[in-house]
JSON list of C-alpha atoms in Angstrom, two decimals:
[
{"chain": "N", "resi": 1, "resn": "MET", "atom": "CA", "xyz": [-4.51, 16.75, -15.80]},
{"chain": "N", "resi": 2, "resn": "LEU", "atom": "CA", "xyz": [-3.39, 14.34, -12.76]},
{"chain": "N", "resi": 3, "resn": "VAL", "atom": "CA", "xyz": [-0.88, 12.23, -14.06]},
{"chain": "N", "resi": 4, "resn": "VAL", "atom": "CA", "xyz": [-0.44, 8.77, -11.93]},
{"chain": "N", "resi": 5, "resn": "HIS", "atom": "CA", "xyz": [3.11, 7.89, -12.58]},
{"chain": "N", "resi": 6, "resn": "HIS", "atom": "CA", "xyz": [2.96, 4.08, -11.89]},
{"chain": "N", "resi": 7, "resn": "LEU", "atom": "CA", "xyz": [5.09, 1.46, -11.20]},
{"chain": "N", "resi": 8, "resn": "ASN", "atom": "CA", "xyz": [3.96, -1.83, -11.53]},
{"chain": "N", "resi": 9, "resn": "ASN", "atom": "CA", "xyz": [3.75, -4.60, -8.58]},
{"chain": "N", "resi": 10, "resn": "SER", "atom": "CA", "xyz": [3.91, -1.02, -6.07]},
{"chain": "N", "resi": 11, "resn": "ARG", "atom": "CA", "xyz": [2.09, 0.97, -3.56]},
{"chain": "N", "resi": 12, "resn": "SER", "atom": "CA", "xyz": [0.43, 3.00, -6.22]},
{"chain": "N", "resi": 13, "resn": "GLN", "atom": "CA", "xyz": [-1.95, 0.94, -7.33]},
{"chain": "N", "resi": 14, "resn": "ARG", "atom": "CA", "xyz": [-4.45, 2.64, -4.50]},
{"chain": "N", "resi": 15, "resn": "VAL", "atom": "CA", "xyz": [-3.72, 6.15, -6.03]},
{"chain": "N", "resi": 16, "resn": "LEU", "atom": "CA", "xyz": [-5.79, 4.67, -9.00]},
{"chain": "N", "resi": 17, "resn": "TRP", "atom": "CA", "xyz": [-7.79, 3.10, -7.00]},
{"chain": "N", "resi": 18, "resn": "LEU", "atom": "CA", "xyz": [-8.72, 5.91, -5.01]},
{"chain": "N", "resi": 19, "resn": "LEU", "atom": "CA", "xyz": [-9.23, 7.93, -7.61]},
{"chain": "N", "resi": 20, "resn": "GLU", "atom": "CA", "xyz": [-11.67, 5.24, -9.39]},
{"chain": "N", "resi": 21, "resn": "GLU", "atom": "CA", "xyz": [-13.54, 4.93, -6.41]},
{"chain": "N", "resi": 22, "resn": "LEU", "atom": "CA", "xyz": [-14.37, 8.96, -7.18]},
{"chain": "N", "resi": 23, "resn": "GLY", "atom": "CA", "xyz": [-14.60, 8.64, -10.85]},
{"chain": "N", "resi": 24, "resn": "ALA", "atom": "CA", "xyz": [-11.64, 11.54, -10.76]},
{"chain": "N", "resi": 25, "resn": "PRO", "atom": "CA", "xyz": [-10.41, 12.04, -14.44]},
{"chain": "N", "resi": 26, "resn": "TYR", "atom": "CA", "xyz": [-6.85, 11.41, -14.57]},
{"chain": "N", "resi": 27, "resn": "GLU", "atom": "CA", "xyz": [-4.32, 9.77, -17.13]},
{"chain": "N", "resi": 28, "resn": "VAL", "atom": "CA", "xyz": [-1.44, 6.87, -16.15]},
{"chain": "N", "resi": 29, "resn": "LYS", "atom": "CA", "xyz": [2.53, 6.77, -17.45]},
{"chain": "N", "resi": 30, "resn": "ARG", "atom": "CA", "xyz": [3.39, 3.66, -17.05]},
{"chain": "N", "resi": 31, "resn": "TYR", "atom": "CA", "xyz": [6.82, 2.44, -15.05]},
{"chain": "N", "resi": 32, "resn": "GLU", "atom": "CA", "xyz": [8.01, -1.24, -15.03]},
{"chain": "N", "resi": 33, "resn": "ARG", "atom": "CA", "xyz": [10.91, -2.54, -12.70]},
{"chain": "N", "resi": 34, "resn": "ASP", "atom": "CA", "xyz": [14.03, -3.71, -13.24]},
{"chain": "N", "resi": 35, "resn": "ALA", "atom": "CA", "xyz": [13.95, -7.60, -14.16]},
{"chain": "N", "resi": 36, "resn": "LYS", "atom": "CA", "xyz": [17.24, -7.81, -11.65]},
{"chain": "N", "resi": 37, "resn": "THR", "atom": "CA", "xyz": [17.00, -5.58, -8.38]},
{"chain": "N", "resi": 38, "resn": "MET", "atom": "CA", "xyz": [13.17, -5.19, -9.12]},
{"chain": "N", "resi": 39, "resn": "LEU", "atom": "CA", "xyz": [13.98, -1.73, -8.46]},
{"chain": "N", "resi": 40, "resn": "ALA", "atom": "CA", "xyz": [11.77, 2.00, -10.82]},
{"chain": "N", "resi": 41, "resn": "PRO", "atom": "CA", "xyz": [13.40, 3.27, -13.32]},
{"chain": "N", "resi": 42, "resn": "PRO", "atom": "CA", "xyz": [15.94, 6.39, -13.31]},
{"chain": "N", "resi": 43, "resn": "GLU", "atom": "CA", "xyz": [13.08, 7.88, -15.60]},
{"chain": "N", "resi": 44, "resn": "LEU", "atom": "CA", "xyz": [11.47, 8.47, -11.84]},
{"chain": "N", "resi": 45, "resn": "LEU", "atom": "CA", "xyz": [14.13, 10.73, -10.90]},
{"chain": "N", "resi": 46, "resn": "ALA", "atom": "CA", "xyz": [12.44, 13.10, -14.11]},
{"chain": "N", "resi": 47, "resn": "ILE", "atom": "CA", "xyz": [9.71, 13.10, -11.76]},
{"chain": "N", "resi": 48, "resn": "HIS", "atom": "CA", "xyz": [10.45, 13.14, -8.25]},
{"chain": "N", "resi": 49, "resn": "PRO", "atom": "CA", "xyz": [14.56, 13.72, -7.03]},
{"chain": "N", "resi": 50, "resn": "LEU", "atom": "CA", "xyz": [14.28, 10.43, -4.58]},
{"chain": "N", "resi": 51, "resn": "GLY", "atom": "CA", "xyz": [12.85, 8.54, -8.51]},
{"chain": "N", "resi": 52, "resn": "LYS", "atom": "CA", "xyz": [10.20, 7.15, -5.69]},
{"chain": "N", "resi": 53, "resn": "SER", "atom": "CA", "xyz": [6.76, 5.63, -6.73]},
{"chain": "N", "resi": 54, "resn": "PRO", "atom": "CA", "xyz": [3.93, 6.15, -6.03]},
{"chain": "N", "resi": 55, "resn": "VAL", "atom": "CA", "xyz": [3.69, 10.09, -7.02]},
{"chain": "N", "resi": 56, "resn": "ILE", "atom": "CA", "xyz": [1.31, 12.09, -9.65]},
{"chain": "N", "resi": 57, "resn": "THR", "atom": "CA", "xyz": [1.22, 15.50, -10.75]},
{"chain": "N", "resi": 58, "resn": "ASP", "atom": "CA", "xyz": [-1.38, 17.37, -11.45]},
{"chain": "N", "resi": 59, "resn": "GLY", "atom": "CA", "xyz": [-0.93, 21.28, -13.68]},
{"chain": "N", "resi": 60, "resn": "ASP", "atom": "CA", "xyz": [2.30, 22.63, -12.07]},
{"chain": "N", "resi": 61, "resn": "LYS", "atom": "CA", "xyz": [1.50, 20.89, -9.06]},
{"chain": "N", "resi": 62, "resn": "THR", "atom": "CA", "xyz": [4.07, 17.03, -8.33]},
{"chain": "N", "resi": 63, "resn": "ILE", "atom": "CA", "xyz": [2.98, 15.60, -4.66]},
{"chain": "N", "resi": 64, "resn": "ALA", "atom": "CA", "xyz": [5.39, 12.19, -3.62]},
{"chain": "N", "resi": 65, "resn": "GLU", "atom": "CA", "xyz": [3.91, 9.87, -0.73]},
{"chain": "N", "resi": 66, "resn": "THR", "atom": "CA", "xyz": [0.99, 7.97, -0.10]},
{"chain": "N", "resi": 67, "resn": "GLY", "atom": "CA", "xyz": [-0.75, 9.08, 2.75]},
{"chain": "N", "resi": 68, "resn": "ALA", "atom": "CA", "xyz": [0.54, 13.06, 1.41]},
{"chain": "N", "resi": 69, "resn": "ILE", "atom": "CA", "xyz": [-1.44, 12.01, -2.57]},
{"chain": "N", "resi": 70, "resn": "ILE", "atom": "CA", "xyz": [-4.55, 10.70, -0.77]},
{"chain": "N", "resi": 71, "resn": "GLU", "atom": "CA", "xyz": [-4.96, 13.89, 1.59]},
{"chain": "N", "resi": 72, "resn": "TYR", "atom": "CA", "xyz": [-4.26, 15.64, -1.90]},
{"chain": "N", "resi": 73, "resn": "ILE", "atom": "CA", "xyz": [-6.95, 13.75, -3.98]},
{"chain": "N", "resi": 74, "resn": "LEU", "atom": "CA", "xyz": [-9.60, 13.82, -1.46]},
{"chain": "N", "resi": 75, "resn": "ASP", "atom": "CA", "xyz": [-8.96, 17.45, -0.80]},
{"chain": "N", "resi": 76, "resn": "THR", "atom": "CA", "xyz": [-9.25, 18.56, -4.89]},
{"chain": "N", "resi": 77, "resn": "TYR", "atom": "CA", "xyz": [-11.39, 15.82, -6.59]},
{"chain": "N", "resi": 78, "resn": "GLY", "atom": "CA", "xyz": [-13.26, 14.38, -3.67]},
{"chain": "N", "resi": 79, "resn": "GLU", "atom": "CA", "xyz": [-16.07, 16.45, -2.60]},
{"chain": "N", "resi": 80, "resn": "GLY", "atom": "CA", "xyz": [-15.70, 16.14, 1.16]},
{"chain": "N", "resi": 81, "resn": "ARG", "atom": "CA", "xyz": [-16.75, 11.47, 0.03]},
{"chain": "N", "resi": 82, "resn": "LEU", "atom": "CA", "xyz": [-14.40, 8.74, 1.08]},
{"chain": "N", "resi": 83, "resn": "ILE", "atom": "CA", "xyz": [-13.45, 10.76, 4.58]},
{"chain": "N", "resi": 84, "resn": "PRO", "atom": "CA", "xyz": [-15.54, 11.03, 7.87]},
{"chain": "N", "resi": 85, "resn": "ALA", "atom": "CA", "xyz": [-16.80, 13.96, 9.70]},
{"chain": "N", "resi": 86, "resn": "ALA", "atom": "CA", "xyz": [-14.76, 16.24, 11.31]},
{"chain": "N", "resi": 87, "resn": "GLY", "atom": "CA", "xyz": [-14.78, 15.82, 15.14]},
{"chain": "N", "resi": 88, "resn": "THR", "atom": "CA", "xyz": [-16.61, 12.66, 15.07]},
{"chain": "N", "resi": 89, "resn": "PRO", "atom": "CA", "xyz": [-14.83, 9.77, 16.31]},
{"chain": "N", "resi": 90, "resn": "GLU", "atom": "CA", "xyz": [-13.95, 7.54, 12.25]},
{"chain": "N", "resi": 91, "resn": "ARG", "atom": "CA", "xyz": [-12.27, 10.46, 11.49]},
{"chain": "N", "resi": 92, "resn": "LEU", "atom": "CA", "xyz": [-9.26, 10.95, 14.34]},
{"chain": "N", "resi": 93, "resn": "ARG", "atom": "CA", "xyz": [-9.47, 6.70, 13.42]},
{"chain": "N", "resi": 94, "resn": "PHE", "atom": "CA", "xyz": [-8.72, 7.82, 9.97]},
{"chain": "N", "resi": 95, "resn": "THR", "atom": "CA", "xyz": [-5.96, 9.97, 10.43]},
{"chain": "N", "resi": 96, "resn": "TYR", "atom": "CA", "xyz": [-4.60, 7.15, 12.77]},
{"chain": "N", "resi": 97, "resn": "TRP", "atom": "CA", "xyz": [-4.06, 3.72, 9.47]},
{"chain": "N", "resi": 98, "resn": "LEU", "atom": "CA", "xyz": [-3.74, 6.69, 7.25]},
{"chain": "N", "resi": 99, "resn": "HIS", "atom": "CA", "xyz": [-0.42, 8.14, 8.91]},
{"chain": "N", "resi": 100, "resn": "TYR", "atom": "CA", "xyz": [0.08, 3.97, 10.30]},
{"chain": "N", "resi": 101, "resn": "ALA", "atom": "CA", "xyz": [-0.33, 2.17, 7.05]},
{"chain": "N", "resi": 102, "resn": "GLU", "atom": "CA", "xyz": [3.00, 3.79, 6.03]},
{"chain": "N", "resi": 103, "resn": "GLY", "atom": "CA", "xyz": [4.85, 4.48, 9.12]},
{"chain": "N", "resi": 104, "resn": "SER", "atom": "CA", "xyz": [4.58, 1.11, 11.21]},
{"chain": "N", "resi": 105, "resn": "ALA", "atom": "CA", "xyz": [3.32, -1.32, 9.57]},
{"chain": "N", "resi": 106, "resn": "MET", "atom": "CA", "xyz": [4.85, -0.70, 6.31]},
{"chain": "N", "resi": 107, "resn": "THR", "atom": "CA", "xyz": [8.77, -0.97, 8.03]},
{"chain": "N", "resi": 108, "resn": "PRO", "atom": "CA", "xyz": [8.68, -4.94, 8.97]},
{"chain": "N", "resi": 109, "resn": "LEU", "atom": "CA", "xyz": [6.48, -5.64, 6.68]},
{"chain": "N", "resi": 110, "resn": "LEU", "atom": "CA", "xyz": [9.89, -4.17, 4.59]},
{"chain": "N", "resi": 111, "resn": "LEU", "atom": "CA", "xyz": [12.49, -5.96, 6.55]},
{"chain": "N", "resi": 112, "resn": "LYS", "atom": "CA", "xyz": [11.06, -9.03, 4.94]},
{"chain": "N", "resi": 113, "resn": "LEU", "atom": "CA", "xyz": [11.65, -8.23, 1.81]},
{"chain": "N", "resi": 114, "resn": "VAL", "atom": "CA", "xyz": [15.12, -7.17, 2.68]},
{"chain": "N", "resi": 115, "resn": "PHE", "atom": "CA", "xyz": [16.37, -9.70, 4.93]},
{"chain": "N", "resi": 116, "resn": "THR", "atom": "CA", "xyz": [14.66, -13.13, 2.63]},
{"chain": "N", "resi": 117, "resn": "ALA", "atom": "CA", "xyz": [16.08, -10.96, -0.22]},
{"chain": "N", "resi": 118, "resn": "LEU", "atom": "CA", "xyz": [19.59, -11.08, 1.20]},
{"chain": "N", "resi": 119, "resn": "PRO", "atom": "CA", "xyz": [20.84, -15.07, 0.63]},
{"chain": "N", "resi": 120, "resn": "ALA", "atom": "CA", "xyz": [20.91, -14.76, -3.25]},
{"chain": "N", "resi": 121, "resn": "ARG", "atom": "CA", "xyz": [22.23, -12.08, -3.06]},
{"chain": "N", "resi": 122, "resn": "ALA", "atom": "CA", "xyz": [25.58, -11.92, -1.18]},
{"chain": "N", "resi": 123, "resn": "PRO", "atom": "CA", "xyz": [28.73, -13.49, -2.74]},
{"chain": "N", "resi": 124, "resn": "GLY", "atom": "CA", "xyz": [28.95, -17.27, -2.97]},
{"chain": "N", "resi": 125, "resn": "LEU", "atom": "CA", "xyz": [31.30, -17.50, -0.06]},
{"chain": "N", "resi": 126, "resn": "LEU", "atom": "CA", "xyz": [28.91, -15.11, 2.17]},
{"chain": "N", "resi": 127, "resn": "LYS", "atom": "CA", "xyz": [25.95, -17.57, 1.26]},
{"chain": "N", "resi": 128, "resn": "GLY", "atom": "CA", "xyz": [25.24, -20.12, 4.21]},
{"chain": "N", "resi": 129, "resn": "LEU", "atom": "CA", "xyz": [26.58, -17.13, 7.10]},
{"chain": "N", "resi": 130, "resn": "VAL", "atom": "CA", "xyz": [23.87, -13.98, 5.43]},
{"chain": "N", "resi": 131, "resn": "LYS", "atom": "CA", "xyz": [21.48, -16.58, 4.56]},
{"chain": "N", "resi": 132, "resn": "THR", "atom": "CA", "xyz": [22.64, -18.01, 9.38]},
{"chain": "N", "resi": 133, "resn": "ILE", "atom": "CA", "xyz": [22.10, -13.56, 10.69]},
{"chain": "N", "resi": 134, "resn": "ALA", "atom": "CA", "xyz": [18.98, -13.20, 7.23]},
{"chain": "N", "resi": 135, "resn": "ALA", "atom": "CA", "xyz": [17.41, -16.08, 8.59]},
{"chain": "N", "resi": 136, "resn": "LYS", "atom": "CA", "xyz": [18.05, -14.97, 12.47]},
{"chain": "N", "resi": 137, "resn": "ALA", "atom": "CA", "xyz": [17.27, -11.89, 12.41]},
{"chain": "N", "resi": 138, "resn": "GLN", "atom": "CA", "xyz": [14.27, -12.41, 10.47]},
{"chain": "N", "resi": 139, "resn": "SER", "atom": "CA", "xyz": [12.64, -15.41, 14.00]},
{"chain": "N", "resi": 140, "resn": "GLY", "atom": "CA", "xyz": [13.99, -13.07, 16.39]},
{"chain": "N", "resi": 141, "resn": "PHE", "atom": "CA", "xyz": [12.45, -9.97, 15.82]},
{"chain": "N", "resi": 142, "resn": "VAL", "atom": "CA", "xyz": [11.04, -9.10, 12.19]},
{"chain": "N", "resi": 143, "resn": "ASP", "atom": "CA", "xyz": [8.27, -12.63, 12.06]},
{"chain": "N", "resi": 144, "resn": "PRO", "atom": "CA", "xyz": [7.85, -11.58, 15.87]},
{"chain": "N", "resi": 145, "resn": "GLN", "atom": "CA", "xyz": [6.89, -7.83, 15.03]},
{"chain": "N", "resi": 146, "resn": "LEU", "atom": "CA", "xyz": [4.42, -9.19, 11.56]},
{"chain": "N", "resi": 147, "resn": "LYS", "atom": "CA", "xyz": [2.58, -11.51, 13.87]},
{"chain": "N", "resi": 148, "resn": "SER", "atom": "CA", "xyz": [1.79, -8.72, 16.03]},
{"chain": "N", "resi": 149, "resn": "HIS", "atom": "CA", "xyz": [0.70, -5.97, 13.39]},
{"chain": "N", "resi": 150, "resn": "ILE", "atom": "CA", "xyz": [-1.11, -8.99, 11.38]},
{"chain": "N", "resi": 151, "resn": "ASP", "atom": "CA", "xyz": [-3.17, -9.75, 14.63]},
{"chain": "N", "resi": 152, "resn": "TYR", "atom": "CA", "xyz": [-3.59, -6.81, 15.59]},
{"chain": "N", "resi": 153, "resn": "TRP", "atom": "CA", "xyz": [-5.59, -5.46, 12.22]},
{"chain": "N", "resi": 154, "resn": "ASN", "atom": "CA", "xyz": [-7.53, -8.82, 12.29]},
{"chain": "N", "resi": 155, "resn": "ALA", "atom": "CA", "xyz": [-8.70, -7.43, 16.49]},
{"chain": "N", "resi": 156, "resn": "GLU", "atom": "CA", "xyz": [-9.22, -3.76, 15.23]},
{"chain": "N", "resi": 157, "resn": "LEU", "atom": "CA", "xyz": [-11.20, -5.08, 12.17]},
{"chain": "N", "resi": 158, "resn": "SER", "atom": "CA", "xyz": [-12.78, -7.66, 14.45]},
{"chain": "N", "resi": 159, "resn": "LYS", "atom": "CA", "xyz": [-14.34, -4.13, 15.96]},
{"chain": "N", "resi": 160, "resn": "SER", "atom": "CA", "xyz": [-15.44, -2.78, 12.31]},
{"chain": "N", "resi": 161, "resn": "GLU", "atom": "CA", "xyz": [-16.36, -4.07, 9.02]},
{"chain": "N", "resi": 162, "resn": "TRP", "atom": "CA", "xyz": [-14.17, -0.81, 7.90]},
{"chain": "N", "resi": 163, "resn": "PHE", "atom": "CA", "xyz": [-10.87, 0.27, 8.93]},
{"chain": "N", "resi": 164, "resn": "ALA", "atom": "CA", "xyz": [-11.80, 4.14, 10.25]},
{"chain": "N", "resi": 165, "resn": "GLY", "atom": "CA", "xyz": [-15.67, 2.45, 11.52]},
{"chain": "N", "resi": 166, "resn": "PRO", "atom": "CA", "xyz": [-18.60, 0.89, 9.65]},
{"chain": "N", "resi": 167, "resn": "GLU", "atom": "CA", "xyz": [-18.04, 3.04, 6.18]},
{"chain": "N", "resi": 168, "resn": "PHE", "atom": "CA", "xyz": [-15.30, 2.47, 3.21]},
{"chain": "N", "resi": 169, "resn": "THR", "atom": "CA", "xyz": [-13.35, 5.13, 3.72]},
{"chain": "N", "resi": 170, "resn": "ALA", "atom": "CA", "xyz": [-9.55, 6.53, 1.52]},
{"chain": "N", "resi": 171, "resn": "ALA", "atom": "CA", "xyz": [-7.73, 4.25, 5.03]},
{"chain": "N", "resi": 172, "resn": "ASP", "atom": "CA", "xyz": [-8.91, 1.05, 3.33]},
{"chain": "N", "resi": 173, "resn": "VAL", "atom": "CA", "xyz": [-7.45, 2.36, 0.60]},
{"chain": "N", "resi": 174, "resn": "ILE", "atom": "CA", "xyz": [-4.00, 3.06, 2.09]},
{"chain": "N", "resi": 175, "resn": "MET", "atom": "CA", "xyz": [-4.13, 0.60, 3.91]},
{"chain": "N", "resi": 176, "resn": "SER", "atom": "CA", "xyz": [-4.53, -1.93, 1.62]},
{"chain": "N", "resi": 177, "resn": "PHE", "atom": "CA", "xyz": [-1.36, -2.85, 0.13]},
{"chain": "N", "resi": 178, "resn": "PRO", "atom": "CA", "xyz": [-0.09, -3.54, 3.56]},
{"chain": "N", "resi": 179, "resn": "LEU", "atom": "CA", "xyz": [-3.66, -5.73, 4.41]},
{"chain": "N", "resi": 180, "resn": "GLU", "atom": "CA", "xyz": [-1.99, -7.05, 0.66]},
{"chain": "N", "resi": 181, "resn": "ALA", "atom": "CA", "xyz": [1.47, -7.69, 1.47]},
{"chain": "N", "resi": 182, "resn": "ALA", "atom": "CA", "xyz": [1.21, -9.33, 4.85]},
{"chain": "N", "resi": 183, "resn": "VAL", "atom": "CA", "xyz": [-0.67, -12.26, 3.34]},
{"chain": "N", "resi": 184, "resn": "SER", "atom": "CA", "xyz": [2.07, -12.97, 0.02]},
{"chain": "N", "resi": 185, "resn": "ARG", "atom": "CA", "xyz": [4.52, -12.25, 3.04]},
{"chain": "N", "resi": 186, "resn": "ALA", "atom": "CA", "xyz": [4.23, -13.76, 6.37]},
{"chain": "N", "resi": 187, "resn": "GLY", "atom": "CA", "xyz": [0.63, -15.68, 5.82]},
{"chain": "N", "resi": 188, "resn": "ALA", "atom": "CA", "xyz": [-2.42, -12.98, 6.53]},
{"chain": "N", "resi": 189, "resn": "GLY", "atom": "CA", "xyz": [-4.14, -14.81, 4.96]},
{"chain": "N", "resi": 190, "resn": "SER", "atom": "CA", "xyz": [-5.11, -16.80, 7.73]},
{"chain": "N", "resi": 191, "resn": "ARG", "atom": "CA", "xyz": [-6.40, -14.02, 9.85]},
{"chain": "N", "resi": 192, "resn": "PRO", "atom": "CA", "xyz": [-10.14, -14.82, 9.22]},
{"chain": "N", "resi": 193, "resn": "LYS", "atom": "CA", "xyz": [-11.66, -10.85, 9.98]},
{"chain": "N", "resi": 194, "resn": "VAL", "atom": "CA", "xyz": [-8.33, -10.13, 7.64]},
{"chain": "N", "resi": 195, "resn": "LYS", "atom": "CA", "xyz": [-9.18, -12.48, 4.66]},
{"chain": "N", "resi": 196, "resn": "ALA", "atom": "CA", "xyz": [-12.40, -11.01, 4.91]},
{"chain": "N", "resi": 197, "resn": "PHE", "atom": "CA", "xyz": [-11.03, -6.98, 4.39]},
{"chain": "N", "resi": 198, "resn": "LEU", "atom": "CA", "xyz": [-9.51, -7.89, 1.24]},
{"chain": "N", "resi": 199, "resn": "ASP", "atom": "CA", "xyz": [-12.57, -10.32, -0.30]},
{"chain": "N", "resi": 200, "resn": "ARG", "atom": "CA", "xyz": [-14.94, -7.72, 0.77]},
{"chain": "N", "resi": 201, "resn": "ILE", "atom": "CA", "xyz": [-11.95, -4.67, -1.71]},
{"chain": "N", "resi": 202, "resn": "HIS", "atom": "CA", "xyz": [-11.02, -7.19, -4.47]},
{"chain": "N", "resi": 203, "resn": "ALA", "atom": "CA", "xyz": [-14.98, -7.16, -5.30]},
{"chain": "N", "resi": 204, "resn": "ARG", "atom": "CA", "xyz": [-15.33, -4.40, -5.14]},
{"chain": "N", "resi": 205, "resn": "PRO", "atom": "CA", "xyz": [-15.86, -2.68, -9.45]},
{"chain": "N", "resi": 206, "resn": "ALA", "atom": "CA", "xyz": [-13.08, 0.79, -8.66]},
{"chain": "N", "resi": 207, "resn": "TYR", "atom": "CA", "xyz": [-10.65, -2.00, -7.49]},
{"chain": "N", "resi": 208, "resn": "ARG", "atom": "CA", "xyz": [-11.29, -4.56, -10.83]},
{"chain": "N", "resi": 209, "resn": "ALA", "atom": "CA", "xyz": [-11.02, -1.11, -12.82]},
{"chain": "N", "resi": 210, "resn": "ALA", "atom": "CA", "xyz": [-8.70, 0.55, -11.61]},
{"chain": "N", "resi": 211, "resn": "LEU", "atom": "CA", "xyz": [-5.99, -3.63, -12.10]},
{"chain": "N", "resi": 212, "resn": "GLN", "atom": "CA", "xyz": [-7.28, -2.60, -15.24]},
{"chain": "N", "resi": 213, "resn": "ARG", "atom": "CA", "xyz": [-5.63, 1.08, -15.87]},
{"chain": "N", "resi": 214, "resn": "GLY", "atom": "CA", "xyz": [-2.47, -0.51, -13.46]},
{"chain": "N", "resi": 215, "resn": "GLY", "atom": "CA", "xyz": [-1.87, -3.44, -15.48]},
{"chain": "N", "resi": 216, "resn": "GLU", "atom": "CA", "xyz": [0.33, -5.66, -13.59]},
{"chain": "N", "resi": 217, "resn": "TYR", "atom": "CA", "xyz": [0.04, -6.09, -10.12]},
{"chain": "N", "resi": 218, "resn": "ALA", "atom": "CA", "xyz": [0.42, -9.23, -7.72]},
{"chain": "N", "resi": 219, "resn": "TYR", "atom": "CA", "xyz": [-0.83, -8.01, -4.57]},
{"chain": "N", "resi": 220, "resn": "ALA", "atom": "CA", "xyz": [-4.46, -8.40, -6.47]},
{"chain": "N", "resi": 221, "resn": "ASP", "atom": "CA", "xyz": [-5.58, -12.28, -4.87]}
]
């Protein structure tokens, strides 16, 4: 039985959603972030040496990294669903978004998270200095980068309803988290096509079912 080692408020929510879309059988083992650090608990180290989520186990196989997990699930349980046919323009777009989501898209979002959190964690005498440095890093680099990505998403979703083309695919599943996080951290909800995309996915029965299985998820609305 495939087991999703699921961390609350994390990228592993997409794995649950994909499995619900496919109707594939799976179990959920939940882990909770540390309330102070928001890091994953040490118990995840027993599953994978990096102690990160998402990670799945399926029999004797352990697979980490969202893109690799999605490819494995599609290959093993997909039966050709939620992936465009090989050799088509849609398949090329699918492959691009599968890698872009965890590569280019997540980097500025993680930097935004780090620089936002830094001032509160700085020692008392350094708080003012750290706050100034963090603000300059955000305004001078992080925020312009995020704006470029958000504008890019909005433009691409103006060309087709879904990221890989006219049909919903697993590319939309993996792209959901960057867009959801950008609404929370960078005001991406002001872009009409981004908002419309999120409204569509949030209304999908499989998405709602995955929330029931996964529990707390701050980016669902």
